[in-house]
Short mmCIF file of C-alpha atoms in Angstrom, two decimals:
data_model
loop_
_atom_site.label_atom_id
_atom_site.label_comp_id
_atom_site.label_asym_id
_atom_site.label_seq_id
_atom_site.Cartn_x
_atom_site.Cartn_y
_atom_site.Cartn_z
CA MET B 1 94.76 79.44 88.35
CA SER B 2 91.09 80.09 87.37
CA LYS B 3 90.16 82.64 85.13
CA LYS B 4 88.22 84.38 87.81
CA ILE B 5 91.32 84.49 90.12
CA LYS B 6 93.35 85.78 87.03
CA GLY B 7 90.59 88.46 86.27
CA SER B 8 90.26 89.48 89.90
CA TYR B 9 94.21 90.00 90.19
CA LEU B 10 94.01 92.00 87.16
CA LEU B 11 91.20 94.11 88.30
CA ASN B 12 93.11 95.24 91.53
CA ALA B 13 96.16 95.86 89.34
CA VAL B 14 94.35 98.11 87.32
CA GLY B 15 93.00 99.76 90.62
CA VAL B 16 96.29 100.07 91.95
CA ALA B 17 97.87 101.62 88.71
CA LEU B 18 94.91 104.30 88.65
CA VAL B 19 95.45 105.18 92.36
CA PHE B 20 99.18 105.87 91.44
CA ALA B 21 98.39 107.62 88.43
CA LEU B 22 95.68 109.94 90.37
CA LEU B 23 98.44 110.63 92.87
CA THR B 24 101.22 111.54 90.47
CA GLY B 25 98.95 113.56 88.70
CA LEU B 26 97.81 115.62 91.50
CA PHE B 27 101.51 116.21 92.59
CA ALA B 28 102.75 117.07 89.13
CA ALA B 29 99.80 119.52 88.91
CA ASN B 30 100.66 121.23 92.18
CA ALA B 31 97.05 120.40 92.88
CA PHE B 32 97.49 121.27 96.75
CA GLY B 33 99.54 124.49 96.19
CA THR B 34 102.38 125.14 98.62
CA SER B 35 101.32 121.91 100.53
CA THR B 36 101.98 119.44 97.63
CA THR B 37 105.52 118.60 98.45
CA TYR B 38 104.34 118.18 102.16
CA ILE B 39 101.70 115.99 101.08
CA GLN B 40 103.61 113.75 98.76
CA GLY B 41 106.13 113.49 101.83
CA ILE B 42 103.23 111.89 103.89
CA CYS B 43 102.16 109.57 101.22
CA THR B 44 105.84 108.48 100.70
CA THR B 45 106.21 107.95 104.64
CA ALA B 46 102.83 106.03 104.61
CA CYS B 47 104.01 103.65 101.82
CA TYR B 48 107.04 102.39 103.42
CA THR B 49 105.25 102.24 106.81
CA ILE B 50 102.54 99.85 105.18
CA ILE B 51 105.63 97.29 104.23
CA MET B 52 106.85 97.58 107.94
CA VAL B 53 103.10 97.00 109.33
CA THR B 54 102.09 94.34 106.90
CA SER B 55 105.38 92.52 107.53
CA LEU B 56 104.63 92.54 111.36
CA ASN B 57 101.08 91.26 110.67
CA LEU B 58 102.58 88.16 109.25
CA VAL B 59 103.79 87.43 112.76
CA VAL B 60 101.14 88.75 114.81
CA GLY B 61 97.99 88.23 112.69
CA PHE B 62 99.01 85.32 110.50
CA MET B 63 101.22 83.33 112.71
CA GLY B 64 99.50 84.14 115.99
CA GLU B 65 102.65 85.25 117.93
CA PHE B 66 103.15 88.37 119.89
CA SER B 67 106.42 90.36 118.73
CA LEU B 68 107.61 93.52 120.33
CA GLY B 69 110.86 93.59 118.60
CA HIS B 70 109.92 94.68 114.88
CA ALA B 71 111.79 98.05 115.20
CA GLY B 72 115.04 95.94 115.49
CA PHE B 73 114.80 94.30 112.12
CA VAL B 74 113.60 97.79 110.79
CA SER B 75 116.85 99.42 111.99
CA VAL B 76 119.18 96.48 110.71
CA GLY B 77 117.79 96.99 107.12
CA ALA B 78 118.03 100.88 107.61
CA TYR B 79 121.65 100.95 108.62
CA VAL B 80 123.00 97.95 106.55
CA SER B 81 121.18 99.58 103.22
CA ALA B 82 122.53 102.97 104.13
CA ILE B 83 126.27 101.54 104.58
CA VAL B 84 125.84 99.62 101.16
CA SER B 85 124.45 102.57 99.29
CA GLY B 86 127.46 104.71 100.57
CA ALA B 87 129.99 102.23 99.73
CA LEU B 88 128.56 101.67 96.22
CA ALA B 89 128.22 105.18 95.32
CA GLY B 90 129.98 106.47 92.45
CA LYS B 91 130.64 103.10 91.12
CA GLY B 92 128.59 103.46 87.89
CA LEU B 93 125.20 102.34 89.10
CA SER B 94 122.02 104.30 88.41
CA ASP B 95 120.38 105.92 91.31
CA LEU B 96 117.47 103.14 90.99
CA GLY B 97 120.18 100.19 90.69
CA LEU B 98 121.90 101.24 93.47
CA PHE B 99 118.58 101.68 95.59
CA LEU B 100 117.40 98.40 94.90
CA ILE B 101 120.79 96.76 95.75
CA ALA B 102 121.11 98.39 98.85
CA LEU B 103 117.47 97.65 100.00
CA LEU B 104 117.82 93.71 99.03
CA VAL B 105 121.33 93.69 101.07
CA GLY B 106 119.34 95.37 103.92
CA GLY B 107 116.40 93.20 103.69
CA LEU B 108 118.85 90.08 103.52
CA ALA B 109 120.45 91.25 106.55
CA ALA B 110 117.40 91.74 108.50
CA GLY B 111 116.20 88.33 107.17
CA ILE B 112 119.16 86.64 108.57
CA MET B 113 119.10 88.34 111.66
CA GLY B 114 115.33 86.99 112.08
CA VAL B 115 116.57 83.31 111.28
CA LEU B 116 119.26 83.79 114.16
CA VAL B 117 116.51 85.31 116.53
CA GLY B 118 113.77 83.12 115.46
CA ILE B 119 115.40 79.54 116.01
CA PRO B 120 115.72 80.08 119.75
CA ALA B 121 113.07 82.64 120.36
CA LEU B 122 110.11 80.90 118.57
CA ARG B 123 110.09 77.82 120.67
CA LEU B 124 108.61 80.23 123.33
CA ARG B 125 105.10 81.40 123.03
CA GLY B 126 103.03 84.30 124.49
CA ASP B 127 104.83 86.81 126.90
CA TYR B 128 107.88 84.83 126.72
CA LEU B 129 108.29 85.55 122.95
CA ALA B 130 107.10 89.38 123.22
CA ILE B 131 109.92 89.78 126.04
CA VAL B 132 112.56 87.93 123.97
CA THR B 133 112.08 90.06 120.93
CA MET B 134 111.85 93.22 122.75
CA ALA B 135 115.12 92.29 124.36
CA PHE B 136 116.65 91.59 121.02
CA ALA B 137 115.65 95.14 119.62
CA GLU B 138 117.24 96.64 122.68
CA ILE B 139 120.28 94.72 121.81
CA ILE B 140 120.35 95.70 118.40
CA ARG B 141 119.87 99.41 119.39
CA VAL B 142 122.74 99.41 122.04
CA CYS B 143 125.22 97.83 119.21
CA PHE B 144 124.29 100.58 116.91
CA CYS B 145 125.14 103.06 119.52
CA ASN B 146 128.55 101.65 119.82
CA PHE B 147 129.63 100.92 116.30
CA SER B 148 131.58 103.34 114.62
CA ILE B 149 130.46 102.71 110.97
CA THR B 150 126.82 103.41 112.03
CA GLY B 151 127.87 106.93 113.92
CA GLY B 152 128.70 105.58 117.41
CA GLY B 153 125.33 106.64 119.12
CA LYS B 154 125.34 109.86 117.16
CA THR B 155 123.32 110.81 113.81
CA MET B 156 124.32 108.89 110.88
CA SER B 157 123.83 111.58 108.10
CA GLY B 158 124.90 112.25 104.73
CA ILE B 159 122.72 108.91 103.43
CA LEU B 160 121.71 109.26 99.70
CA LYS B 161 118.04 110.64 99.18
CA LEU B 162 117.21 107.84 97.01
CA SER B 163 113.61 107.21 98.15
CA THR B 164 111.05 109.15 95.95
CA PHE B 165 107.37 108.71 95.77
CA PRO B 166 106.98 106.84 92.44
CA ARG B 167 109.88 104.41 93.59
CA VAL B 168 108.44 103.80 96.88
CA PHE B 169 105.01 103.15 95.84
CA TRP B 170 106.04 100.61 93.40
CA ILE B 171 108.35 99.01 95.98
CA MET B 172 105.27 98.78 98.53
CA VAL B 173 103.06 97.21 96.07
CA VAL B 174 105.64 94.66 94.98
CA CYS B 175 106.17 93.85 98.79
CA VAL B 176 102.54 93.75 99.71
CA THR B 177 101.80 91.57 96.73
CA ILE B 178 104.43 89.06 97.65
CA MET B 179 103.40 88.86 101.19
CA TYR B 180 99.88 88.38 99.77
CA LEU B 181 100.72 85.50 97.84
CA PHE B 182 102.56 84.16 100.56
CA VAL B 183 99.68 84.06 102.85
CA ARG B 184 97.34 82.46 100.19
CA SER B 185 100.02 79.83 99.23
CA LYS B 186 100.09 76.22 101.06
CA TYR B 187 102.94 77.75 103.26
CA GLY B 188 100.61 80.34 104.36
CA ARG B 189 97.72 78.23 104.93
CA THR B 190 100.07 75.72 107.03
CA VAL B 191 101.16 78.89 109.24
CA GLN B 192 97.54 79.77 109.78
CA ALA B 193 96.55 76.12 110.60
CA ILE B 194 99.51 76.33 113.53
CA ARG B 195 97.92 79.68 114.52
CA GLU B 196 94.53 77.89 115.03
CA ASP B 197 95.71 74.77 116.67
CA TYR B 198 99.29 74.49 117.48
CA ILE B 199 98.95 71.12 118.92
CA ALA B 200 96.97 69.57 116.16
CA ALA B 201 99.21 71.09 113.65
CA SER B 202 102.34 69.39 115.41
CA ALA B 203 100.39 66.18 115.97
CA SER B 204 99.66 66.12 112.02
CA GLY B 205 103.09 66.06 111.15
CA ILE B 206 103.70 69.69 110.39
CA ASN B 207 107.21 70.79 111.33
CA VAL B 208 105.97 73.89 113.30
CA THR B 209 109.35 75.31 114.33
CA TYR B 210 110.20 75.24 110.56
CA TYR B 211 107.39 77.42 109.55
CA LYS B 212 107.54 79.43 112.27
CA VAL B 213 111.01 80.60 111.75
CA MET B 214 110.34 81.00 108.00
CA THR B 215 107.41 83.21 108.59
CA PHE B 216 109.55 85.32 110.82
CA ALA B 217 112.41 85.51 108.59
CA ILE B 218 110.07 86.66 105.76
CA SER B 219 108.83 89.03 107.96
CA ALA B 220 112.23 90.28 109.20
CA PHE B 221 113.30 90.70 105.52
CA PHE B 222 110.24 92.89 104.47
CA ALA B 223 111.01 94.84 107.84
CA GLY B 224 114.45 95.74 106.62
CA ILE B 225 113.14 96.66 103.13
CA GLY B 226 110.95 99.22 104.90
CA GLY B 227 113.81 100.15 107.08
CA GLY B 228 116.03 100.83 103.86
CA ILE B 229 113.41 102.96 102.37
CA TYR B 230 113.12 104.88 105.60
CA ALA B 231 116.82 105.49 105.69
CA HIS B 232 117.09 106.91 102.03
CA TYR B 233 114.10 108.99 102.63
CA MET B 234 115.14 110.68 105.82
CA THR B 235 118.82 110.57 105.11
CA ALA B 236 119.75 110.83 108.70
CA MET B 237 119.09 108.30 111.52
CA ILE B 238 120.10 107.90 115.32
CA PRO B 239 119.36 104.54 116.93
CA THR B 240 116.97 105.87 119.47
CA ASN B 241 114.79 106.25 116.63
CA PHE B 242 114.24 102.45 116.60
CA ASN B 243 113.32 101.94 120.10
CA PHE B 244 110.57 100.39 121.84
CA ASN B 245 107.87 103.10 121.06
CA TYR B 246 108.49 102.61 117.45
CA SER B 247 107.94 98.85 117.68
CA ALA B 248 104.82 99.44 119.96
CA GLU B 249 103.76 102.26 117.26
CA LEU B 250 103.86 99.55 114.61
CA LEU B 251 101.91 97.02 116.60
CA SER B 252 99.20 99.33 117.20
CA GLU B 253 98.79 99.86 113.65
CA VAL B 254 98.51 96.37 113.11
CA ILE B 255 95.74 96.03 115.73
CA ILE B 256 93.93 99.00 114.65
CA GLY B 257 93.63 97.63 111.10
CA GLY B 258 93.03 94.01 112.06
CA THR B 259 95.27 91.28 112.79
CA GLY B 260 95.46 88.58 109.83
CA SER B 261 94.08 91.37 107.16
CA LEU B 262 96.69 92.77 104.96
CA THR B 263 94.01 95.37 103.84
CA GLY B 264 93.90 96.23 107.49
CA SER B 265 97.36 96.66 107.88
CA ILE B 266 97.49 99.02 104.80
CA ILE B 267 94.70 101.20 106.05
CA GLY B 268 95.87 101.30 109.58
CA ALA B 269 99.66 102.21 108.44
CA ALA B 270 98.34 104.75 106.33
CA PHE B 271 95.87 106.51 108.95
CA LEU B 272 98.35 106.44 111.62
CA SER B 273 101.53 107.41 109.86
CA ALA B 274 99.40 110.14 108.41
CA LEU B 275 97.70 111.39 111.91
CA PRO B 276 101.03 112.84 113.42
CA GLU B 277 101.23 115.24 110.73
CA LEU B 278 97.53 116.20 110.59
CA MET B 279 97.98 116.76 114.34
CA ARG B 280 101.39 118.64 114.23
CA GLU B 281 99.99 121.45 115.75
CA PHE B 282 98.87 119.20 118.63
CA SER B 283 102.16 117.10 118.69
CA THR B 284 102.30 116.94 122.41
CA TYR B 285 98.92 114.82 122.18
CA ARG B 286 99.91 112.46 119.49
CA MET B 287 100.23 109.69 121.65
CA LEU B 288 97.11 110.41 123.49
CA ALA B 289 95.13 110.31 120.01
CA TYR B 290 96.97 106.91 119.56
CA SER B 291 95.62 105.76 122.70
CA VAL B 292 92.12 106.98 122.24
CA VAL B 293 91.71 105.34 118.57
CA LEU B 294 93.09 102.09 120.15
CA VAL B 295 90.51 102.04 123.26
CA LEU B 296 87.66 102.70 120.54
CA VAL B 297 88.73 100.10 118.43
CA MET B 298 88.80 97.56 121.27
CA LEU B 299 85.31 98.62 122.36
CA PHE B 300 83.72 98.60 119.04
CA ARG B 301 85.72 96.28 116.76
CA PRO B 302 87.78 94.14 119.12
CA GLY B 303 89.33 92.28 116.03
CA GLY B 304 90.42 95.56 114.44
CA ILE B 305 88.40 97.70 111.74
CA PHE B 306 88.77 95.02 109.10
CA GLY B 307 89.36 91.96 111.29
CA ARG B 308 90.51 89.13 109.13
CA TRP B 309 88.54 90.58 106.15
CA GLU B 310 90.39 91.53 102.93
CA PHE B 311 89.25 94.33 100.54
CA SER B 312 88.79 93.15 96.77
CA LEU B 313 87.67 95.50 93.81
CA THR B 314 86.13 92.40 92.26
CA ARG B 315 83.90 91.62 95.33
CA VAL B 316 82.87 95.11 95.25
CA LEU B 317 82.00 95.22 91.76
CA GLU B 318 80.04 92.04 91.94
CA LYS B 319 77.83 93.47 94.84
CA LEU B 320 77.40 96.98 93.02
CA THR B 321 76.22 94.90 89.84
CA GLY B 322 74.39 92.49 91.78
CA ARG B 323 75.93 89.53 90.61
CA GLY B 324 77.25 88.57 94.28
CA THR B 325 73.61 88.90 95.58
CA VAL B 326 72.46 86.45 92.59
CA LYS B 327 75.25 84.04 93.22
CA ALA B 328 74.45 83.95 96.91
CA LYS B 329 70.90 83.20 96.37
CA ALA B 330 71.46 80.42 93.96
CA GLU B 331 73.93 78.83 96.16
CA LYS B 332 71.44 79.13 99.06
CA GLY B 333 68.69 77.59 96.90
CA ALA B 334 71.04 74.69 95.95
#
């Protein structure tokens, strides 16, 4: 790894730490008055939604496949992690240790489910894959409606409140960082090569099915992590929370932010997760607002707000200081 890349990573890490320090400082100082707790809740919701949306973008944006069943993996992670935390409560574990174990088990359960679904489903493409993944999500939802351990179709309540803003923020940072490193690795580049030309990649000797199933499983794993955070934040769930509309909502956030851009997923998830709260007085028109935003983005930015572009503090600083312009002119002159 070159010094430039290390410096870029360090600079972006400092930027993330400053954002966290700013938010926690505002919350600690009660800067928003009576709305401070409410806004902190919105930020927490945005953090776990970012994990779900960026994980879906691995499949839709970087692998180039259309999935409509992401809510199924989120629900697996949510219910499994809630069951695990309930079973381990009072066993001498700290709240943070219990939380992390529950999330990892929930994520692994969702990842295993991703492998089981991906092996047969990813041999299909396009609309056929979308239909299969949608059917999978509905099957999972119906199963949770009939399992007594998940409430038997009723509300599963009494889940431990373990999702605090600082924990969720840093878990989100770790998850997004791992997904970013995967995308930038040789495995991620191979997956993107498959997206660009499926036939050429296969003819080059790439095991297309293996890489697609691997990416699908990684996406499901992080969706399960997001679901586990959701469960331990809401402390009560019902299977209908994870219906087709939820999958469509996550997909719309990917599309608005930009398929193939993790930065876009972060912005899209943060914006659309906050939108319902900002429009609480007009909750009847929430889906209408989603539709209007989607139509506007498709008209003026068909590739999403960010397209496949990633935000970088290093690039911004280079432009502000003029170094990027000088470098571009030098390369052009060469």
